[in-house]
JSON list of C-alpha atoms in Angstrom, two decimals:
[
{"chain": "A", "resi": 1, "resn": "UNK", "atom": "CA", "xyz": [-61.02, 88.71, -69.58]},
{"chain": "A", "resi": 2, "resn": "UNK", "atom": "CA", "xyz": [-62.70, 90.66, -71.83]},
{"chain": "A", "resi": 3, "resn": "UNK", "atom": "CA", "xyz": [-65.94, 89.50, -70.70]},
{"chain": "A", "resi": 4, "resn": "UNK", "atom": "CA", "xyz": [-65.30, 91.01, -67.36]},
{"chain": "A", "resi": 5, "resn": "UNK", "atom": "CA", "xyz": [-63.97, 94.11, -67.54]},
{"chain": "A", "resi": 6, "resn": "UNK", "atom": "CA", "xyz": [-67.31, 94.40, -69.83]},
{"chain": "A", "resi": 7, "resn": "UNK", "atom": "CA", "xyz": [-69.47, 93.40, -66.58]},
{"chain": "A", "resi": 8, "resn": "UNK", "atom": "CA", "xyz": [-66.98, 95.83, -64.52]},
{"chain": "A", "resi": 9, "resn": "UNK", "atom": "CA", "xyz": [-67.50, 98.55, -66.56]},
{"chain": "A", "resi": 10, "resn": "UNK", "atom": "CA", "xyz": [-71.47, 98.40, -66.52]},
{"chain": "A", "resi": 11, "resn": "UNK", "atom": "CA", "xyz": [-71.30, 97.65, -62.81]},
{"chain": "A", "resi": 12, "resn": "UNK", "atom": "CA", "xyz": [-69.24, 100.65, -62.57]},
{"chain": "A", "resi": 13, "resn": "UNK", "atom": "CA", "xyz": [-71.09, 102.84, -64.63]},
{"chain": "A", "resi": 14, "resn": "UNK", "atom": "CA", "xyz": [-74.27, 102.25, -63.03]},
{"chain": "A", "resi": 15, "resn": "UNK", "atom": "CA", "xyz": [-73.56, 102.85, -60.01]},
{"chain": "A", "resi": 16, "resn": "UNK", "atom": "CA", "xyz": [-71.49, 106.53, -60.96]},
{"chain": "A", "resi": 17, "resn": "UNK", "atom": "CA", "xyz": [-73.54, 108.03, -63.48]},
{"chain": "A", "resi": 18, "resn": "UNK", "atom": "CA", "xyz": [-74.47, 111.10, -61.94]},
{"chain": "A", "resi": 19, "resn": "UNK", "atom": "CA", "xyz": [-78.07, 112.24, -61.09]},
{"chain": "A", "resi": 20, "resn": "UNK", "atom": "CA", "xyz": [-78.45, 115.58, -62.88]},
{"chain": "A", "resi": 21, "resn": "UNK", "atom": "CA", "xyz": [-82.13, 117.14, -62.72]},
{"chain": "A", "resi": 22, "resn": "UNK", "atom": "CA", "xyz": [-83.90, 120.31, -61.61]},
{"chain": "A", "resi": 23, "resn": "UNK", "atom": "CA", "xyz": [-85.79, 120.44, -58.62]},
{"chain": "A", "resi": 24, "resn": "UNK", "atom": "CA", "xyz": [-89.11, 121.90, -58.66]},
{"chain": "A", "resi": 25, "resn": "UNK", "atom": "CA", "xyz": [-90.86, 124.13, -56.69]},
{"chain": "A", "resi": 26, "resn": "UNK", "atom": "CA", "xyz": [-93.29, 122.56, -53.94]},
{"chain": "A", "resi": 27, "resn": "UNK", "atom": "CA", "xyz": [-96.77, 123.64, -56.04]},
{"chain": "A", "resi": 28, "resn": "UNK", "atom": "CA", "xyz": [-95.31, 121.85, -58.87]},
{"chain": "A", "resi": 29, "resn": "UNK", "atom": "CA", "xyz": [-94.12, 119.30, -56.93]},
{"chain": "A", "resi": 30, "resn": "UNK", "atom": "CA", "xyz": [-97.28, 118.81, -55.11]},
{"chain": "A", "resi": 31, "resn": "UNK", "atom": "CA", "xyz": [-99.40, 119.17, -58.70]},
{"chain": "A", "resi": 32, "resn": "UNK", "atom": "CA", "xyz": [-97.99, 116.13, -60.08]},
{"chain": "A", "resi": 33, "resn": "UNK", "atom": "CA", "xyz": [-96.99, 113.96, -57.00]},
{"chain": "A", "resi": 34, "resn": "UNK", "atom": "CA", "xyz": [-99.04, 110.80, -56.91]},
{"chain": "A", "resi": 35, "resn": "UNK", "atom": "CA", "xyz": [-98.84, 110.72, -53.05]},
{"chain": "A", "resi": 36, "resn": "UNK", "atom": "CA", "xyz": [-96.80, 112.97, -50.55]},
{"chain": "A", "resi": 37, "resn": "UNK", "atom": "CA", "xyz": [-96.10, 111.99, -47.22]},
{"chain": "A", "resi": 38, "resn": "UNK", "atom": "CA", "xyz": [-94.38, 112.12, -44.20]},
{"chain": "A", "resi": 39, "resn": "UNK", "atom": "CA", "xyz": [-92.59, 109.43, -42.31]},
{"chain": "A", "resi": 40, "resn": "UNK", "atom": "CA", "xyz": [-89.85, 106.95, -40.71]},
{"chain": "A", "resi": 41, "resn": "UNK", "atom": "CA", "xyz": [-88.31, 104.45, -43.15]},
{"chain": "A", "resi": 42, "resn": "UNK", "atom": "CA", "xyz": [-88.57, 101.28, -41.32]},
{"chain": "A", "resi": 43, "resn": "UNK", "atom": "CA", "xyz": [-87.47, 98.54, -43.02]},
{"chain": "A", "resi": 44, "resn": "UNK", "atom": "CA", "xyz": [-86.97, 96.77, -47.10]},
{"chain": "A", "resi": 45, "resn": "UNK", "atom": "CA", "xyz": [-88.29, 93.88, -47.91]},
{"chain": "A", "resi": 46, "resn": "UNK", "atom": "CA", "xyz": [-89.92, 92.33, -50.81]},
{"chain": "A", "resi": 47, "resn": "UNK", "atom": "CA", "xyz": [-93.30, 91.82, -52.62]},
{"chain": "A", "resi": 48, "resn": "UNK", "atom": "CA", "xyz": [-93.54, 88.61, -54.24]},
{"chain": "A", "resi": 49, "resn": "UNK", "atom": "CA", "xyz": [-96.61, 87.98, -55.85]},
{"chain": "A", "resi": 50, "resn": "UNK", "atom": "CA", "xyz": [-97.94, 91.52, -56.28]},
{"chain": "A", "resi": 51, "resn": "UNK", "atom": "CA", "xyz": [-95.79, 92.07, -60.05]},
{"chain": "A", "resi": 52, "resn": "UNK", "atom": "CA", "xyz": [-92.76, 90.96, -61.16]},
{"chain": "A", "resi": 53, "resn": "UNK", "atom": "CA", "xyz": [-89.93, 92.86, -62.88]},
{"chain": "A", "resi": 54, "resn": "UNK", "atom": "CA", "xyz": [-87.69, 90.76, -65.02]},
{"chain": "A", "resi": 55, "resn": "UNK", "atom": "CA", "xyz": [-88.65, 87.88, -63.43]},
{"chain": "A", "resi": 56, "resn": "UNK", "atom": "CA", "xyz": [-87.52, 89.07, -59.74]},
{"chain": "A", "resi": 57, "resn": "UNK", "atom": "CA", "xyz": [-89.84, 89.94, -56.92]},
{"chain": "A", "resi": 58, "resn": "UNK", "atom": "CA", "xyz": [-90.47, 93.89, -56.16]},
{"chain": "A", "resi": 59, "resn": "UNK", "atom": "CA", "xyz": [-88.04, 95.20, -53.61]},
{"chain": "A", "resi": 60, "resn": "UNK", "atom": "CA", "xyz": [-89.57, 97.88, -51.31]},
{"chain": "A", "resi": 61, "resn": "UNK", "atom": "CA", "xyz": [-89.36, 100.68, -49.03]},
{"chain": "A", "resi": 62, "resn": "UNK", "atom": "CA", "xyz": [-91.57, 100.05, -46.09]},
{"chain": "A", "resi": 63, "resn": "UNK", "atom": "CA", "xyz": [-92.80, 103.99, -44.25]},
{"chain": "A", "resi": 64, "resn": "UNK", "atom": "CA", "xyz": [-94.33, 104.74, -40.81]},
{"chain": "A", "resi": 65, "resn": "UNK", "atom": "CA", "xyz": [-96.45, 107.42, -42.07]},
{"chain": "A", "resi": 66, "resn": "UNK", "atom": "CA", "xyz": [-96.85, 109.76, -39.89]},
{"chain": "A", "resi": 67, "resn": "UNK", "atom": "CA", "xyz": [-98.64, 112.96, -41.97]},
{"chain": "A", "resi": 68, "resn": "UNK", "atom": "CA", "xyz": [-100.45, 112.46, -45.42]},
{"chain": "A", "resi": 69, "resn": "UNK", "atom": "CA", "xyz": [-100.46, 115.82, -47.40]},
{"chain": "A", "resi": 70, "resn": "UNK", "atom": "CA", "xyz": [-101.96, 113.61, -50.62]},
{"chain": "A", "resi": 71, "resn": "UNK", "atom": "CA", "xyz": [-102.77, 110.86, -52.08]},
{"chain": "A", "resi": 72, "resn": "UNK", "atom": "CA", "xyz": [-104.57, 108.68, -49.71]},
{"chain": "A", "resi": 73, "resn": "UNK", "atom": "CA", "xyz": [-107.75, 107.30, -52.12]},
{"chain": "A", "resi": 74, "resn": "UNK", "atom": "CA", "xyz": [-108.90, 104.26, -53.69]},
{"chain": "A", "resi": 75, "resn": "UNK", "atom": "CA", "xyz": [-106.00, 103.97, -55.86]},
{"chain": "A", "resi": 76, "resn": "UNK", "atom": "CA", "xyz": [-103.14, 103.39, -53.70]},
{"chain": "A", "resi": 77, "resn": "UNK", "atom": "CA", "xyz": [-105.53, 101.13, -51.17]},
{"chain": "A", "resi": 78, "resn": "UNK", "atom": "CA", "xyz": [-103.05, 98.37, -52.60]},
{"chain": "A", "resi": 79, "resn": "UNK", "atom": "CA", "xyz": [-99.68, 100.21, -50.98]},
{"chain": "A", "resi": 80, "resn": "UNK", "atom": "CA", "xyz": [-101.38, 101.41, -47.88]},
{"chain": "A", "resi": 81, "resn": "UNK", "atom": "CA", "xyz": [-102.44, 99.24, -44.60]},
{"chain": "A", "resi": 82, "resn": "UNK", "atom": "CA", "xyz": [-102.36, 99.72, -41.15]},
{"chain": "A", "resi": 83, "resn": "UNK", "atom": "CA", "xyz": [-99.96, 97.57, -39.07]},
{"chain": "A", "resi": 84, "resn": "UNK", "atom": "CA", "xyz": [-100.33, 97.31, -35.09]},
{"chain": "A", "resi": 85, "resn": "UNK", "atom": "CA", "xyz": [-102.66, 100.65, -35.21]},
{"chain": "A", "resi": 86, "resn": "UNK", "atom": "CA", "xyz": [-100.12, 102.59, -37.48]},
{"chain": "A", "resi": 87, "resn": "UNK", "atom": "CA", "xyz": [-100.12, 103.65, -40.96]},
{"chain": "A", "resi": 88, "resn": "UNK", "atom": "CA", "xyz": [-97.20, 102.02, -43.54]},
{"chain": "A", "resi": 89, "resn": "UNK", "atom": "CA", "xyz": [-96.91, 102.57, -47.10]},
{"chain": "A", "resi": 90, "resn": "UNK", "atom": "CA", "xyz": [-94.41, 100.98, -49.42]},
{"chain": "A", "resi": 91, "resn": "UNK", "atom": "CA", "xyz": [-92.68, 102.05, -52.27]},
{"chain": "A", "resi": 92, "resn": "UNK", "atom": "CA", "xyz": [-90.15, 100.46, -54.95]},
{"chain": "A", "resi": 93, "resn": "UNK", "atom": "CA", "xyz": [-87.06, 100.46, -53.68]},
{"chain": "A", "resi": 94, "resn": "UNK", "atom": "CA", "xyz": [-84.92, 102.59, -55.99]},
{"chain": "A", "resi": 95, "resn": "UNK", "atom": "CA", "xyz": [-81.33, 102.67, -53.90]},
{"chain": "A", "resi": 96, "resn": "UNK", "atom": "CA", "xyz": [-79.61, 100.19, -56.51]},
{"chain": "A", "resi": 97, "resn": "UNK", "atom": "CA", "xyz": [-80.76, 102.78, -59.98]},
{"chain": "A", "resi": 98, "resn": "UNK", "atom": "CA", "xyz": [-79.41, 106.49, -61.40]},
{"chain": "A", "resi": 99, "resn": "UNK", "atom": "CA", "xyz": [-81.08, 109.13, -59.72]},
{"chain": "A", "resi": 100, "resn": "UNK", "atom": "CA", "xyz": [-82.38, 106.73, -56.39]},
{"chain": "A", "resi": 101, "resn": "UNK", "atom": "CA", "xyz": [-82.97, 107.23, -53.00]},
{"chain": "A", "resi": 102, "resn": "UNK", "atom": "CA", "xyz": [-81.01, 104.95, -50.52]},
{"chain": "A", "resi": 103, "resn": "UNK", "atom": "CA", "xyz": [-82.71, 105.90, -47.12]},
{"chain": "A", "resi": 104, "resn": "UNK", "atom": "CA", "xyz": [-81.73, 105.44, -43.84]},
{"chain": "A", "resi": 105, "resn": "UNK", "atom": "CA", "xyz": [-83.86, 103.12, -41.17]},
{"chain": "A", "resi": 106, "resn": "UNK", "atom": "CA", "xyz": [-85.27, 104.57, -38.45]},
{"chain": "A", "resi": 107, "resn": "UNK", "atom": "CA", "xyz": [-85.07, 108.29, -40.14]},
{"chain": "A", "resi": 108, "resn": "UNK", "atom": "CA", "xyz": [-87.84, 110.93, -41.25]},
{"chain": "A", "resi": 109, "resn": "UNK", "atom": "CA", "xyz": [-88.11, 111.89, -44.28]},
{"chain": "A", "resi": 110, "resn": "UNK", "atom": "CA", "xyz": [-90.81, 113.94, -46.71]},
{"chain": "A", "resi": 111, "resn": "UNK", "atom": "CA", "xyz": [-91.52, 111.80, -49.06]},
{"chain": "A", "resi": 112, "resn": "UNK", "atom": "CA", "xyz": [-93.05, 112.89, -52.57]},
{"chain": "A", "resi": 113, "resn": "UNK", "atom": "CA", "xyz": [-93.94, 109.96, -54.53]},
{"chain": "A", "resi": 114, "resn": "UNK", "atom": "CA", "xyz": [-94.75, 109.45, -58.27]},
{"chain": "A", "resi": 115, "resn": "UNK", "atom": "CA", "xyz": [-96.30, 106.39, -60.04]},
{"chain": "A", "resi": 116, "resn": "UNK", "atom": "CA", "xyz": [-93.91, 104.15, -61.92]},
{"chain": "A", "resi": 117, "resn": "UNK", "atom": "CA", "xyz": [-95.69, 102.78, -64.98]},
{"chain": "A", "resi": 118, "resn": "UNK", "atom": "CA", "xyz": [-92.69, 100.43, -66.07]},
{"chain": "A", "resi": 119, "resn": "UNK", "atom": "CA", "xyz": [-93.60, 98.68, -62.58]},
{"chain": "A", "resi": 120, "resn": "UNK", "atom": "CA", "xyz": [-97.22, 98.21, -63.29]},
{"chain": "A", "resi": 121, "resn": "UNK", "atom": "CA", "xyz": [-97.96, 101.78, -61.56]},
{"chain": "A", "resi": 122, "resn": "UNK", "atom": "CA", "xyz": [-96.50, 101.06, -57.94]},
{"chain": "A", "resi": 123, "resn": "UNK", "atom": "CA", "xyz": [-95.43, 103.93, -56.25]},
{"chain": "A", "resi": 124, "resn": "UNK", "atom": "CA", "xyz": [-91.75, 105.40, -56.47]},
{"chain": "A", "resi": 125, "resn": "UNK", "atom": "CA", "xyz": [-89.69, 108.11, -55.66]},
{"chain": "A", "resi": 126, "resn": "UNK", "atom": "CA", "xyz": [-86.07, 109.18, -56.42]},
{"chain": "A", "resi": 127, "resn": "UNK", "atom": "CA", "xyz": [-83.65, 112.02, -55.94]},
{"chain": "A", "resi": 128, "resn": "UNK", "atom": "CA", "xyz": [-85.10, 114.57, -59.26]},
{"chain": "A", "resi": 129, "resn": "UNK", "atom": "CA", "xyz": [-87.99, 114.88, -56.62]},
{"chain": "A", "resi": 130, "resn": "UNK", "atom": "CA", "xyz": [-88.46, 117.02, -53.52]},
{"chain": "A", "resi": 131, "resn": "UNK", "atom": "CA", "xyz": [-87.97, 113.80, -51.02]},
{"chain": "A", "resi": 132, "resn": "UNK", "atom": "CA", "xyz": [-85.45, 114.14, -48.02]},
{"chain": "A", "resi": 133, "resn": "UNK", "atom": "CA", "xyz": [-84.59, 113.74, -45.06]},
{"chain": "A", "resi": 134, "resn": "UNK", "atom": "CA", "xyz": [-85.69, 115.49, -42.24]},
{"chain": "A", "resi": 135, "resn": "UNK", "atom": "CA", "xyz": [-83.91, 116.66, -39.09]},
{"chain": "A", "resi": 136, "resn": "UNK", "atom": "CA", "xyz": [-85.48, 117.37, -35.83]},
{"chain": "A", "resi": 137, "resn": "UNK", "atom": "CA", "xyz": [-88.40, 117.75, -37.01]},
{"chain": "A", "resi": 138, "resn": "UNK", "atom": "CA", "xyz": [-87.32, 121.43, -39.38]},
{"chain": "A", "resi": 139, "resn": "UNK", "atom": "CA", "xyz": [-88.98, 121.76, -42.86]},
{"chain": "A", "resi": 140, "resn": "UNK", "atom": "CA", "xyz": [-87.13, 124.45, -43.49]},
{"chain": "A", "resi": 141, "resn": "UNK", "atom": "CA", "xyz": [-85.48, 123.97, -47.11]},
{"chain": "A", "resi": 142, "resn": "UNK", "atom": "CA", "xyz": [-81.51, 124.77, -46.34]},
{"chain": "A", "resi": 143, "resn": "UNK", "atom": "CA", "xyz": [-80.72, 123.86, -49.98]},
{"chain": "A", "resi": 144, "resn": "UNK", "atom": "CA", "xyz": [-79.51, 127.31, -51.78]},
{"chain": "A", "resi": 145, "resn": "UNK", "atom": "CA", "xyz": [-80.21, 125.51, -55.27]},
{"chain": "A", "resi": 146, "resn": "UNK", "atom": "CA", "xyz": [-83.85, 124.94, -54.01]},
{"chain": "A", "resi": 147, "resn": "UNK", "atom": "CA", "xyz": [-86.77, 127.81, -55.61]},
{"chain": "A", "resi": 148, "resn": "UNK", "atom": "CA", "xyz": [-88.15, 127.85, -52.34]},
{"chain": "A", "resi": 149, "resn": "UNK", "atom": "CA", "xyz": [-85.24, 128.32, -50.10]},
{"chain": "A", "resi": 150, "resn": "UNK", "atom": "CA", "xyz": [-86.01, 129.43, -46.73]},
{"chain": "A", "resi": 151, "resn": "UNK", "atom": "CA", "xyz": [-89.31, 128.14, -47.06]},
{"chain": "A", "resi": 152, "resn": "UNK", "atom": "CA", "xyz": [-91.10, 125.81, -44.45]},
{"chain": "A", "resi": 153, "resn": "UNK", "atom": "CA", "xyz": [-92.60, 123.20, -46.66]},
{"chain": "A", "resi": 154, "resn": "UNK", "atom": "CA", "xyz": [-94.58, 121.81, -43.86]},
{"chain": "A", "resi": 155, "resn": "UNK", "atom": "CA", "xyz": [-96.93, 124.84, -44.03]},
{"chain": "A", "resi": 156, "resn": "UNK", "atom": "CA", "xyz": [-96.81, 125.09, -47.30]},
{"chain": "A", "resi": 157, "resn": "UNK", "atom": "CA", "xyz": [-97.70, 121.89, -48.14]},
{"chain": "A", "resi": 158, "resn": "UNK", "atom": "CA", "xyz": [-100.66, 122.62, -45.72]},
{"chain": "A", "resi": 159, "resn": "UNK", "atom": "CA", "xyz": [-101.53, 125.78, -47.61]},
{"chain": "A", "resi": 160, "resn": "UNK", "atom": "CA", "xyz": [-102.09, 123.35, -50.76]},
{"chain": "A", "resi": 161, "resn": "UNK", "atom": "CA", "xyz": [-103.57, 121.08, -49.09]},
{"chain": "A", "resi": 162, "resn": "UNK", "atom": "CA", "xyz": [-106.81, 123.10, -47.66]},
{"chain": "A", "resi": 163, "resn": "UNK", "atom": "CA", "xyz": [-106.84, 125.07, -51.06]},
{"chain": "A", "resi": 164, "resn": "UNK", "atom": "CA", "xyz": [-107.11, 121.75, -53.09]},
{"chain": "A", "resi": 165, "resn": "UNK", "atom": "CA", "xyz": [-110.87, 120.00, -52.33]},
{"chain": "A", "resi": 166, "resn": "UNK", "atom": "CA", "xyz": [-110.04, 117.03, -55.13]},
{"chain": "A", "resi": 167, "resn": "UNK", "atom": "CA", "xyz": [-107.91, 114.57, -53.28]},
{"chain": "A", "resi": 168, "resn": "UNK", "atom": "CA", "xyz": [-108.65, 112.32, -50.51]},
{"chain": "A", "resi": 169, "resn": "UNK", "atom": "CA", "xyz": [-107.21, 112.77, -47.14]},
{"chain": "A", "resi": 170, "resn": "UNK", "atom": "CA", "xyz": [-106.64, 110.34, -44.24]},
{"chain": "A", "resi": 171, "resn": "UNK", "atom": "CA", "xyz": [-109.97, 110.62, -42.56]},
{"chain": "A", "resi": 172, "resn": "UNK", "atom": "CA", "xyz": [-111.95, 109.63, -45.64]},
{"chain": "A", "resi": 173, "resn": "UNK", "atom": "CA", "xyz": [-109.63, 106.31, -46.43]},
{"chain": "A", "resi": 174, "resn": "UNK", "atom": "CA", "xyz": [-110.82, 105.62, -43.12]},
{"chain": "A", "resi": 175, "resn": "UNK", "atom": "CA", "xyz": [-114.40, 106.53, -43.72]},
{"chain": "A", "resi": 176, "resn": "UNK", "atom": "CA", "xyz": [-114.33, 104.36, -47.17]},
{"chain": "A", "resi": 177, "resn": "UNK", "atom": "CA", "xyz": [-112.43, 101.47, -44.48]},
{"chain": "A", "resi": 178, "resn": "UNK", "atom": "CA", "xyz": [-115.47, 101.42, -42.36]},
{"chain": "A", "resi": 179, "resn": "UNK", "atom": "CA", "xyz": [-118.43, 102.03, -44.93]},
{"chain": "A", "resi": 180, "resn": "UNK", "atom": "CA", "xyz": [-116.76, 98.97, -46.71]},
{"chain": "A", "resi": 181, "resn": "UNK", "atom": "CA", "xyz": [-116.52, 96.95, -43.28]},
{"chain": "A", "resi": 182, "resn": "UNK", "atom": "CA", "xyz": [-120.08, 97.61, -42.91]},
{"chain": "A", "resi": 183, "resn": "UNK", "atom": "CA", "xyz": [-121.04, 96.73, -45.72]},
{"chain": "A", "resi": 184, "resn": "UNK", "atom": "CA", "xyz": [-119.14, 93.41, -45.34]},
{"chain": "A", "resi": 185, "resn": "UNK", "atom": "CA", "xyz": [-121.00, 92.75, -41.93]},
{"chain": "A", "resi": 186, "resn": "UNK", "atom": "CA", "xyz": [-124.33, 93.28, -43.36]},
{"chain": "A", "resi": 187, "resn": "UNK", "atom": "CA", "xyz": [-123.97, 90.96, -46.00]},
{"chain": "A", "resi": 188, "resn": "UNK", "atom": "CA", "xyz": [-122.19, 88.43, -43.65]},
{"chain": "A", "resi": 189, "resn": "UNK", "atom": "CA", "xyz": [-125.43, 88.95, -41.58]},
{"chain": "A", "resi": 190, "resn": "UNK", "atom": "CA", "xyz": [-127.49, 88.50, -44.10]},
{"chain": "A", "resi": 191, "resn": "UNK", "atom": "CA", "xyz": [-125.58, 85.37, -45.43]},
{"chain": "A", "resi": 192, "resn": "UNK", "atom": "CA", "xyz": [-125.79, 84.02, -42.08]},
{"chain": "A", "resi": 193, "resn": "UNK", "atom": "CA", "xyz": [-129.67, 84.55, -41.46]},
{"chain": "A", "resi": 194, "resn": "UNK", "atom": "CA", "xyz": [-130.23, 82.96, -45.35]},
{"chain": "A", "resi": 195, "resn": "UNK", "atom": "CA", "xyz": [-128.64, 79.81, -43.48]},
{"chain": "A", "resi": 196, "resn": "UNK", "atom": "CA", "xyz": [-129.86, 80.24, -40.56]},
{"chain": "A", "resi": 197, "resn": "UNK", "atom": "CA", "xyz": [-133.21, 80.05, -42.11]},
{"chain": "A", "resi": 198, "resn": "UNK", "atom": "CA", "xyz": [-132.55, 77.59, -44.57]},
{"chain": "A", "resi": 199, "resn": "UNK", "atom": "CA", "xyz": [-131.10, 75.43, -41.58]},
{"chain": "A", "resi": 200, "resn": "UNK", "atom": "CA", "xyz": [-134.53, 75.49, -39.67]},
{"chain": "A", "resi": 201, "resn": "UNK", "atom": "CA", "xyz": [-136.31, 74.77, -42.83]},
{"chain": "A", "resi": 202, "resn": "UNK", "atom": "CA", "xyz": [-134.13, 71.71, -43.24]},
{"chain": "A", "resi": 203, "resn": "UNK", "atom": "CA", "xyz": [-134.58, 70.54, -39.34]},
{"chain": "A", "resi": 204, "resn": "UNK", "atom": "CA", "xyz": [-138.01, 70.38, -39.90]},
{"chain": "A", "resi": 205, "resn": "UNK", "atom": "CA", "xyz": [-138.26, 68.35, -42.92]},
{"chain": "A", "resi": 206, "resn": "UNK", "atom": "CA", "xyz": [-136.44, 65.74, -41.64]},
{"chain": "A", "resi": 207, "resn": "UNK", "atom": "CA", "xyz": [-138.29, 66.28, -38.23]},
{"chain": "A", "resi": 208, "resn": "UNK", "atom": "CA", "xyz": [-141.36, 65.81, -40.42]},
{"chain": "A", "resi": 209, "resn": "UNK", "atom": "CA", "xyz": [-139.90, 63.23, -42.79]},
{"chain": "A", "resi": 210, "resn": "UNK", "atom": "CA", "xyz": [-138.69, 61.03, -39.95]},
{"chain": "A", "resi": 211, "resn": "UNK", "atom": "CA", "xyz": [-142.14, 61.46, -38.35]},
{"chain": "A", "resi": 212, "resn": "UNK", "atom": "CA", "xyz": [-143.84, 59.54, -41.04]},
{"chain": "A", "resi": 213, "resn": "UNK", "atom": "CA", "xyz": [-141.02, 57.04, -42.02]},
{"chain": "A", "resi": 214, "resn": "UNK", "atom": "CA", "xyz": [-141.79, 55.95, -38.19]},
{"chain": "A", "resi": 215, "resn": "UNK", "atom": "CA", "xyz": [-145.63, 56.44, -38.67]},
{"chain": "A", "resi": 216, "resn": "UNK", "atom": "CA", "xyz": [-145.34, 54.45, -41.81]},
{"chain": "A", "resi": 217, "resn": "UNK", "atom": "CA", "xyz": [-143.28, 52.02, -40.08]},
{"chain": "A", "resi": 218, "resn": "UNK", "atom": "CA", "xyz": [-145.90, 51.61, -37.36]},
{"chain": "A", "resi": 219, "resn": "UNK", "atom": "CA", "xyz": [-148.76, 51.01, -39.50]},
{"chain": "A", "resi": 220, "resn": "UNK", "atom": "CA", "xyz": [-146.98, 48.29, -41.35]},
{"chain": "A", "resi": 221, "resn": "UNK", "atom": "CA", "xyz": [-146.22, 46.40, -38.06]},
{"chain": "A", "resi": 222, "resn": "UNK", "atom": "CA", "xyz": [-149.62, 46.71, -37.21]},
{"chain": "A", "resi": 223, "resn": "UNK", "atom": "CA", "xyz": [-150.80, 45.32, -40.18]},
{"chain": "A", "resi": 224, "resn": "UNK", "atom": "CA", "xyz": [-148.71, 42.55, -39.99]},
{"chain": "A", "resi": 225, "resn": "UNK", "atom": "CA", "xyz": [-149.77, 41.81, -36.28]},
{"chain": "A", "resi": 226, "resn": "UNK", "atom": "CA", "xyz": [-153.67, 42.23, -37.43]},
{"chain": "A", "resi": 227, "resn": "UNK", "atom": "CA", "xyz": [-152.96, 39.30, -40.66]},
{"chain": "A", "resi": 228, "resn": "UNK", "atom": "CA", "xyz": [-151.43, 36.58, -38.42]},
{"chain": "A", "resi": 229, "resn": "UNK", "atom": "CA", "xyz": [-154.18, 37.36, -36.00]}
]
């Protein structure tokens, strides 16, 4: 009995342990964000064989992206593919821990996301950040708590963006996609002309091998025929 009101009691604590923090401002916010987006939550599923975390696969958010303010470069190449022509990034799902985000499918929300080292660095997010949901579209922070009330974070996020010349935006993931798809197809070509090549060389040997086996093969018939002559 004991044992279970123990379990209870964690269960129960977990789950209402209130998330306390201090949101900051969006140029803080967008400082040290590891990626900012936004999107449509579209689905959770898991990632088994990426990193484990006490011995269970990762759990993750699955995003339509729609808008990349940062983050897009070589380092989170791992969260981010493109499905059916559209962009998706996932994050560790954080719904079931103190201060997480449970979102809701099919909604938009601006996402700020931060790298989780106790997960191996994947990409997280949870409610001490800027991330929410977003209604028709508005940016507009409605929050009177929030240091930039009133404020339309959409353009200010741009403001940051085309002041800040170090990270990498959409169209130059894409560029690095196709310089790295070229570079796959021009070693594939060469690959294929080495064989190619190689192949030819090969045909005629045995062209030329199989010549003189028969030549050789004549000769000794001939031979033969001339001694019992």
């Amino acid at each position: 009995m004991r044992k279970i009101f123990t379990i209870l009691l964690i269960l129960t604590t977990k789950s209402s342990i209130a998330c306390t923090c201090i949101r900051a401002d969006i140029q803080t916010s967008y400082n040290y964000s590891s990626a900012i987006f936004y999107g449509k939550y579209v689905s959770t599923d898991t990632l088994a064989g990426l990193n484990y975390v006490f011995e269970s696969p990762f759990v993750v958010d699955n995003f339509e992206v729609s808008k990349f303010y940062s983050g897009v470069d070589s380092t989170v190449f791992q969260f981010y593919k493109s499905r059916n022509g559209k962009y998706m990034i996932s994050l560790v799902n954080s719904c079931d821990y103190g201060c997480g985000i449970c979102f809701k499918k099919e909604k938009m929300y601006l996402v700020y996301a931060y790298r989780d080292y106790s997960t191996g660095g994947y990409l997280k997010t949870n409610g001490c950040t800027r991330t929410r949901q977003i209604h028709n579209d508005s940016f507009i922070t409605s929050n009177a708590y929030d240091p930039d009330y009133g404020k339309d974070e959409n353009k200010e996020l741009d403001i940051l963006v085309q002041r800040d010349t170090t990270p990498k935006y959409l169209y130059q993931y894409d560029s690095t996609l196709n310089l790295q798809m070229e570079l796959l197809h021009s070693q594939l070509k060469e690959t294929n002309e080495k064989l190619d090549s190689r192949t030819t060389l090969l045909y005629w040997m045995m062209l030329g091998i199989t010549l003189t086996v028969l030549i050789i093969l004549y000769m000794l018939r001939r031979m033969k025929r001339t001694n019992n002559t």
